Coordinates of C-alpha atoms in Angstrom, one line a residue:
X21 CA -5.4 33.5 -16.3
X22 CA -3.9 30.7 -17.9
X23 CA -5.2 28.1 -15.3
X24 CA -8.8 29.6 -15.9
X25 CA -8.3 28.6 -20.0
X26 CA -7.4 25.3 -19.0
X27 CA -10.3 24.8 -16.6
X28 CA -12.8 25.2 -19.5
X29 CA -11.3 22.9 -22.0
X30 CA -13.4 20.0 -21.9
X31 CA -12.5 15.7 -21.6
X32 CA -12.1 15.2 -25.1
X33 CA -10.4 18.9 -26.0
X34 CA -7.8 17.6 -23.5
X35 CA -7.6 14.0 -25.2
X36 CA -7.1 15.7 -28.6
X37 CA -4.1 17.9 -26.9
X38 CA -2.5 15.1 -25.7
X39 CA -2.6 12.6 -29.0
X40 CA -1.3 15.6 -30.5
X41 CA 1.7 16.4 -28.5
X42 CA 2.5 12.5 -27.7
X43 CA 1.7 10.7 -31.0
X44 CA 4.2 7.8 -31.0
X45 CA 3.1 7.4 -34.2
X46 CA 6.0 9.9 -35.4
X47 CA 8.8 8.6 -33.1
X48 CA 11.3 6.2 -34.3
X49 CA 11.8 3.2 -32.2
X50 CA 15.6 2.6 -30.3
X51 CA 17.4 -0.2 -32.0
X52 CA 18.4 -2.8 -29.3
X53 CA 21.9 -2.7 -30.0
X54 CA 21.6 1.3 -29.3
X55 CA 20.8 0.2 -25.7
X56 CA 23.6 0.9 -23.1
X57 CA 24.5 -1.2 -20.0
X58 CA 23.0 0.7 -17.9
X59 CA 19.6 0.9 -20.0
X60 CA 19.1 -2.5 -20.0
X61 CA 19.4 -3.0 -16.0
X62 CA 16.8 0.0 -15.6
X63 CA 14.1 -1.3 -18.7
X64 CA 14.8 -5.3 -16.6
X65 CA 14.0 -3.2 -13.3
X66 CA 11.2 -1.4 -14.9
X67 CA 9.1 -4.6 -16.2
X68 CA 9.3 -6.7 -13.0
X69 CA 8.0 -3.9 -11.0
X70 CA 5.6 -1.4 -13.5
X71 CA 4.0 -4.3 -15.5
X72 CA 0.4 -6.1 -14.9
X73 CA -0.7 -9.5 -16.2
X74 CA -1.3 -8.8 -20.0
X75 CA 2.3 -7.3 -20.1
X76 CA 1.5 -5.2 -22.9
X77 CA 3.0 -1.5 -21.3
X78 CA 4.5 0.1 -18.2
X79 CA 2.4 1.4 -15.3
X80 CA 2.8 4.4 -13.5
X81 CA 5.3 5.2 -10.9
X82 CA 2.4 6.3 -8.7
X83 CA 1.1 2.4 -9.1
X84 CA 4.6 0.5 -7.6
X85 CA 3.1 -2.2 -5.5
X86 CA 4.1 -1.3 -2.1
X87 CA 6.6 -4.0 -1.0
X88 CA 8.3 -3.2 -4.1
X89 CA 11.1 -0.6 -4.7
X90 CA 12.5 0.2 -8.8
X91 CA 15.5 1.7 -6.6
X92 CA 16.3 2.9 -3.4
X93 CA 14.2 5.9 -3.8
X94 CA 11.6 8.0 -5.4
X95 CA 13.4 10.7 -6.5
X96 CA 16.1 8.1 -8.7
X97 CA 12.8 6.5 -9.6
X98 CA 11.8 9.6 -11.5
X99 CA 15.3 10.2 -12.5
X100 CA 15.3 6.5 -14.2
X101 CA 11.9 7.1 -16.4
X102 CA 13.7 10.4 -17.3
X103 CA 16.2 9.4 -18.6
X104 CA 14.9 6.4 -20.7
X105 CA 12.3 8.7 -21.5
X106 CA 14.9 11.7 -22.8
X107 CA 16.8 8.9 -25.0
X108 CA 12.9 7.9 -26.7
X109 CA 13.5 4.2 -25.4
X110 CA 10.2 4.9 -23.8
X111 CA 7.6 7.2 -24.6
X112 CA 4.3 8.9 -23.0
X113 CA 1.4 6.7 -23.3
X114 CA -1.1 9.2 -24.9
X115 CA -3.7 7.5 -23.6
X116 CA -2.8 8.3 -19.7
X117 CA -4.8 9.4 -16.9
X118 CA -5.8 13.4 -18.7
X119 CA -4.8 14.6 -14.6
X120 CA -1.5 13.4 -15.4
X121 CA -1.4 15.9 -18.1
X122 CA -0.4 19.7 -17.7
X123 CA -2.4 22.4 -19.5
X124 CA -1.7 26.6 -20.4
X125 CA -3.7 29.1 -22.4
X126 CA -5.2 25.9 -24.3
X127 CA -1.9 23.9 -25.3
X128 CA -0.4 20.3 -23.6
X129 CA 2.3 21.5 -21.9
X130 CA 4.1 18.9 -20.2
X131 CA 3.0 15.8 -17.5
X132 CA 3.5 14.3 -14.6
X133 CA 6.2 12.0 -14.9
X134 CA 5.4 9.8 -12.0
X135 CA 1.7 9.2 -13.5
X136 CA 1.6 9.1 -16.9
X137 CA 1.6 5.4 -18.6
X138 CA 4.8 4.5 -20.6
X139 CA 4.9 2.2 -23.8
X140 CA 8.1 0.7 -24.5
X141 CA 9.9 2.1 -28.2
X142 CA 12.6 -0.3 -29.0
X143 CA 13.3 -2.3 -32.1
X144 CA 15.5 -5.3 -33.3
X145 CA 17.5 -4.3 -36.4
X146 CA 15.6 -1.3 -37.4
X147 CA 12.5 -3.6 -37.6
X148 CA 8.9 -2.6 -36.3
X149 CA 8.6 -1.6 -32.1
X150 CA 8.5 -4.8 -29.9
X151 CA 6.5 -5.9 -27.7
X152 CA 7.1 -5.7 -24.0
X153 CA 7.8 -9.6 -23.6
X154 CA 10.0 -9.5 -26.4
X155 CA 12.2 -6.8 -24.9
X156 CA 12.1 -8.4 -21.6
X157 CA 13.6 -11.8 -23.1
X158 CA 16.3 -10.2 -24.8
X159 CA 17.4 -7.7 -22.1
X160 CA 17.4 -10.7 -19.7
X161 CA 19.4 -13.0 -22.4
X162 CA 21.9 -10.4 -22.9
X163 CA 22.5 -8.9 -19.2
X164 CA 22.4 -12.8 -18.1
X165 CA 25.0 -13.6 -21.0
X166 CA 27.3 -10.5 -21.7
X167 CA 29.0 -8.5 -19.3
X168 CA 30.1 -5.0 -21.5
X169 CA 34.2 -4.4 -21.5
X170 CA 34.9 -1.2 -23.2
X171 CA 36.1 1.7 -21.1
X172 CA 33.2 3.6 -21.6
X173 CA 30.6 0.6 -20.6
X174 CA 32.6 -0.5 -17.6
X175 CA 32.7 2.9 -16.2
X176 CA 28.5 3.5 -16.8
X177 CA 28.0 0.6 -14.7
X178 CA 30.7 1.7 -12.2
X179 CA 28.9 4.8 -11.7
X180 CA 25.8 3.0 -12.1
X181 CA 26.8 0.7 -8.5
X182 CA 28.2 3.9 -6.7
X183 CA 24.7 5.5 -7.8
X184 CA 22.9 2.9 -6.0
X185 CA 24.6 2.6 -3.1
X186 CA 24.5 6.6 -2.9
X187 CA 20.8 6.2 -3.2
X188 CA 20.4 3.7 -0.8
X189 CA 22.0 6.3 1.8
X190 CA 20.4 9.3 1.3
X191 CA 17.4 7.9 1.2
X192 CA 17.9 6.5 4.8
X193 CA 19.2 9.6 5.5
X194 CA 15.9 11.0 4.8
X195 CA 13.8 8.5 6.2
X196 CA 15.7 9.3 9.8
X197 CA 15.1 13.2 9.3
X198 CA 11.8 12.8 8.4
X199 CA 11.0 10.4 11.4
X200 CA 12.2 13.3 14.0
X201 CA 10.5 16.1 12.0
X202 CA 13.4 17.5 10.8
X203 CA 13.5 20.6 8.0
X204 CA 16.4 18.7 6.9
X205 CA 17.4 20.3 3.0
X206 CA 19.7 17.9 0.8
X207 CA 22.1 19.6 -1.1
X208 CA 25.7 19.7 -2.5
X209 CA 27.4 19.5 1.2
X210 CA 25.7 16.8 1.6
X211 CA 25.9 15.0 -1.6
X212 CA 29.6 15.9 -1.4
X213 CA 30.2 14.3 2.2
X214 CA 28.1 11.2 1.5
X215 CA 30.2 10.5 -2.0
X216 CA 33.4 10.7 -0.1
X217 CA 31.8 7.8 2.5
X218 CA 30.4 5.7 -0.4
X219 CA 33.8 5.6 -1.6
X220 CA 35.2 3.7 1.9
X221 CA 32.2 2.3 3.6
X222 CA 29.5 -0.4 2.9
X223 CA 25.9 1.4 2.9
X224 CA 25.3 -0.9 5.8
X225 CA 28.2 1.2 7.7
X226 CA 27.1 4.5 6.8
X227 CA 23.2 3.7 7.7
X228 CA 24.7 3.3 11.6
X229 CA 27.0 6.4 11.2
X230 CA 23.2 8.4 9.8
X231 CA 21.6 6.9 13.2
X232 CA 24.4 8.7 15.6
X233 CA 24.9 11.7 13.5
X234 CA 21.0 12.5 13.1
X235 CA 20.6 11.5 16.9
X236 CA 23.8 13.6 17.9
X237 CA 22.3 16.9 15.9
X238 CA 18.6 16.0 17.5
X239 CA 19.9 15.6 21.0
X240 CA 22.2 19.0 20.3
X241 CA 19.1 21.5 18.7
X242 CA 16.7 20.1 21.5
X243 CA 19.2 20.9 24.6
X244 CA 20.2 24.0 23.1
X245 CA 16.6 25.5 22.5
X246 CA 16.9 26.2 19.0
X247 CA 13.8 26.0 17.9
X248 CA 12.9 23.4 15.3
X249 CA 15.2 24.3 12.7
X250 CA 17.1 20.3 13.0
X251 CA 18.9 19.2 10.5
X252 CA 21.6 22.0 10.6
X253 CA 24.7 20.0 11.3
X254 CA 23.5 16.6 10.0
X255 CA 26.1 16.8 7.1
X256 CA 29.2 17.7 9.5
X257 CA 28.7 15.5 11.9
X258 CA 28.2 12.5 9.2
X259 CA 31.3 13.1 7.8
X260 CA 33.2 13.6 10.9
X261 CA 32.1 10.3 12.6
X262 CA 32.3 8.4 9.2
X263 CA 36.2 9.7 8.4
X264 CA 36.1 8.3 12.2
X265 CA 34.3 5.5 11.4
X266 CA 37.0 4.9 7.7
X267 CA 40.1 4.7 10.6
X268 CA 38.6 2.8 13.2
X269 CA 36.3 0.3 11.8
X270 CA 35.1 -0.1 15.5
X271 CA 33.0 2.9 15.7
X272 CA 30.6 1.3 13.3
X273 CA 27.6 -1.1 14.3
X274 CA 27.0 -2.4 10.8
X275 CA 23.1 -1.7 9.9
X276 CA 21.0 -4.7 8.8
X277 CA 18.4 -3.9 6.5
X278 CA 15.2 -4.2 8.1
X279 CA 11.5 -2.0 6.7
X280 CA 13.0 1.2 6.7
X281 CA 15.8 -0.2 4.4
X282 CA 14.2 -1.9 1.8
X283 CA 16.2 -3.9 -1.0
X284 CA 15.5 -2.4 -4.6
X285 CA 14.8 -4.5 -8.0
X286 CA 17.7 -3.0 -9.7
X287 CA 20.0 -4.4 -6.8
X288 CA 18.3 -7.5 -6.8
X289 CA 18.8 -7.4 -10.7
X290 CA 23.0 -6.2 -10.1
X291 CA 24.1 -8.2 -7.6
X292 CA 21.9 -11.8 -7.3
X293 CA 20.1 -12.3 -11.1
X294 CA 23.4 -10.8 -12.7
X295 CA 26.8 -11.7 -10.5
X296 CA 25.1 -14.8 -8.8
X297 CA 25.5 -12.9 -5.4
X298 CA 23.4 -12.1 -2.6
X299 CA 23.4 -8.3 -1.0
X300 CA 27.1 -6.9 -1.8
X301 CA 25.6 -3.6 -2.8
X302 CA 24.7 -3.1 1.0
X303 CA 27.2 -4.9 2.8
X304 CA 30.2 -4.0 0.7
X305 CA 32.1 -1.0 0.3
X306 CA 31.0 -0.7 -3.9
X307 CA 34.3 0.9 -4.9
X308 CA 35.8 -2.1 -2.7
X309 CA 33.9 -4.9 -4.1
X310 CA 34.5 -3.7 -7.7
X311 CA 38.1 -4.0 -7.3
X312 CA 37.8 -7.3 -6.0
X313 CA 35.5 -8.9 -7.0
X314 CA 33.7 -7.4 -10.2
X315 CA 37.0 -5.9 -12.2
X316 CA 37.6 -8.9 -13.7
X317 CA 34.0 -10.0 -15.4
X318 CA 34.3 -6.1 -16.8
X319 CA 37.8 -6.3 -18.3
X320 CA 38.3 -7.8 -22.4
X321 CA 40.7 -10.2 -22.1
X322 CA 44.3 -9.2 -23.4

């Protein structure tokens, strides 16, 4: 019933709905200085990959150009604009595509998070909203110039690393189900087993250890006539051969990343504009390169 009130509100019943519900009008921009760490690397992210020419609001995830990745997968995409979008650093562009738009018994309900415009709601001392090039120059000034050493910063952007590299390996992990037709279901064993690999092994290691355990578990269903219920013992067999893999670093074949592992903006961002690096978030063990090489940069000075 409620989808058939929807269907008769009209194009501009819908617009009205909309301006209602997502006047930005009423929302109080973010002060800069409100902006955590970890904000900053996503909103830098965000405006090198959802941004046009006139630079004047954020595009849709739906319209990522596709030789560019915001991170190493869709779903952290849509976990990214939620969570700036949850804090009001960025807020629903009323004037969105109206299908991106949900509707019930004649009310705006909710959207499409992946479709919907963004505009940027961010302000320098409590001043009016800025512009998109103005926030873009003073992110990049002040991720380029300040590295954040409180105990609560440094461990947001610890997590933030270890997120990206955990990202980086599901989403292969996914890609190599998918390419045998798996009905392969991610959840909490698997998040579980893959955290405990992050925390030893360079994405780049893992990626190999995905390609025999997936292959194992293919070869295994197939032989054993099971129907095409694969996927079953994907997350056993990855953590057996990676705890293999953790005490004899021979087992591994060290994946290089090639079209099905594509580099992200935010690690781009992290590791070459920030730390002057190159690809440490993929051929380093995070927790490993943190310790030795990061630490430091992320530690006030006695």
């Amino acid at each position: 019933m409620a989808k058939q009130k929807a269907q008769k509100l009209s194009a501009d019943d819908k617009i009205k709905l909309i301006e209602a519900k997502y006047c930005i009008e009423d929302k109080k921009p973010v002060d800069i200085e409100e902006l955590s760490y970890t904000h900053k690397l996503y909103l830098l992210a965000i405006f090198r990959v959802l941004t046009d020419e006139s630079f004047d609001s954020i595009l849709p995830l739906t319209e990522i150009p596709s030789d560019k990745f915001l991170s190493p997968s869709r779903y952290m995409d849509r976990n990214i604009m939620d969570c700036l979008n949850s804090q009001n650093i960025i807020l629903v562009d009323p004037n969105s595509n109206t299908d991106a738009f949900e509707f019930e018994d004649n009310n705006c309900v909710g959207f499409d998070i992946a479709a919907v415009n963004w505009f940027v709601n961010i302000s320098e001392k409590d001043e009016e909203r800025l512009s998109v090039a103005s926030c873009y120059t003073l992110i990049f000034k002040d991720l380029t110039n300040y590295f954040p050493t409180s105990s609560e910063e440094r461990k947001k952007v610890i997590s933030f690393t270890m997120n990206l590299a955990f990202n980086e390996a599901l989403s292969y992990l996914l890609h190599k189900c998918s390419k045998l037709n798996y009905e392969f279901k991610f959840g909490n064993k698997t998040h579980l087993f893959l955290s405990q690999l992050i925390a030893s092994l360079a994405v780049s290691d893992i990626c190999s250890i995905i390609d025999k355990a997936v292959d194992e578990d293919y070869l295994f269903i197939t032989r054993s006539n099971s129907g095409n219920n694969y996927g079953s013992t994907v997350s056993d067999r990855l953590l057996n051969l990676g705890e293999l893999a953790i005490r004899d670093n021979s087992q591994i074949r060290h994946s290089k990343r090639n079209e099905c592992l594509p580099r992200s903006e935010l690690s781009k961002i992290f590791y070459e504009l920030i730390h002057d690096g190159d690809d440490e978030g993929f051929t380093e063990c995070p927790a490993e390169f943190w310790k030795n090489n990061l630490v430091a940069s992320y530690t006030a000075e006695a």
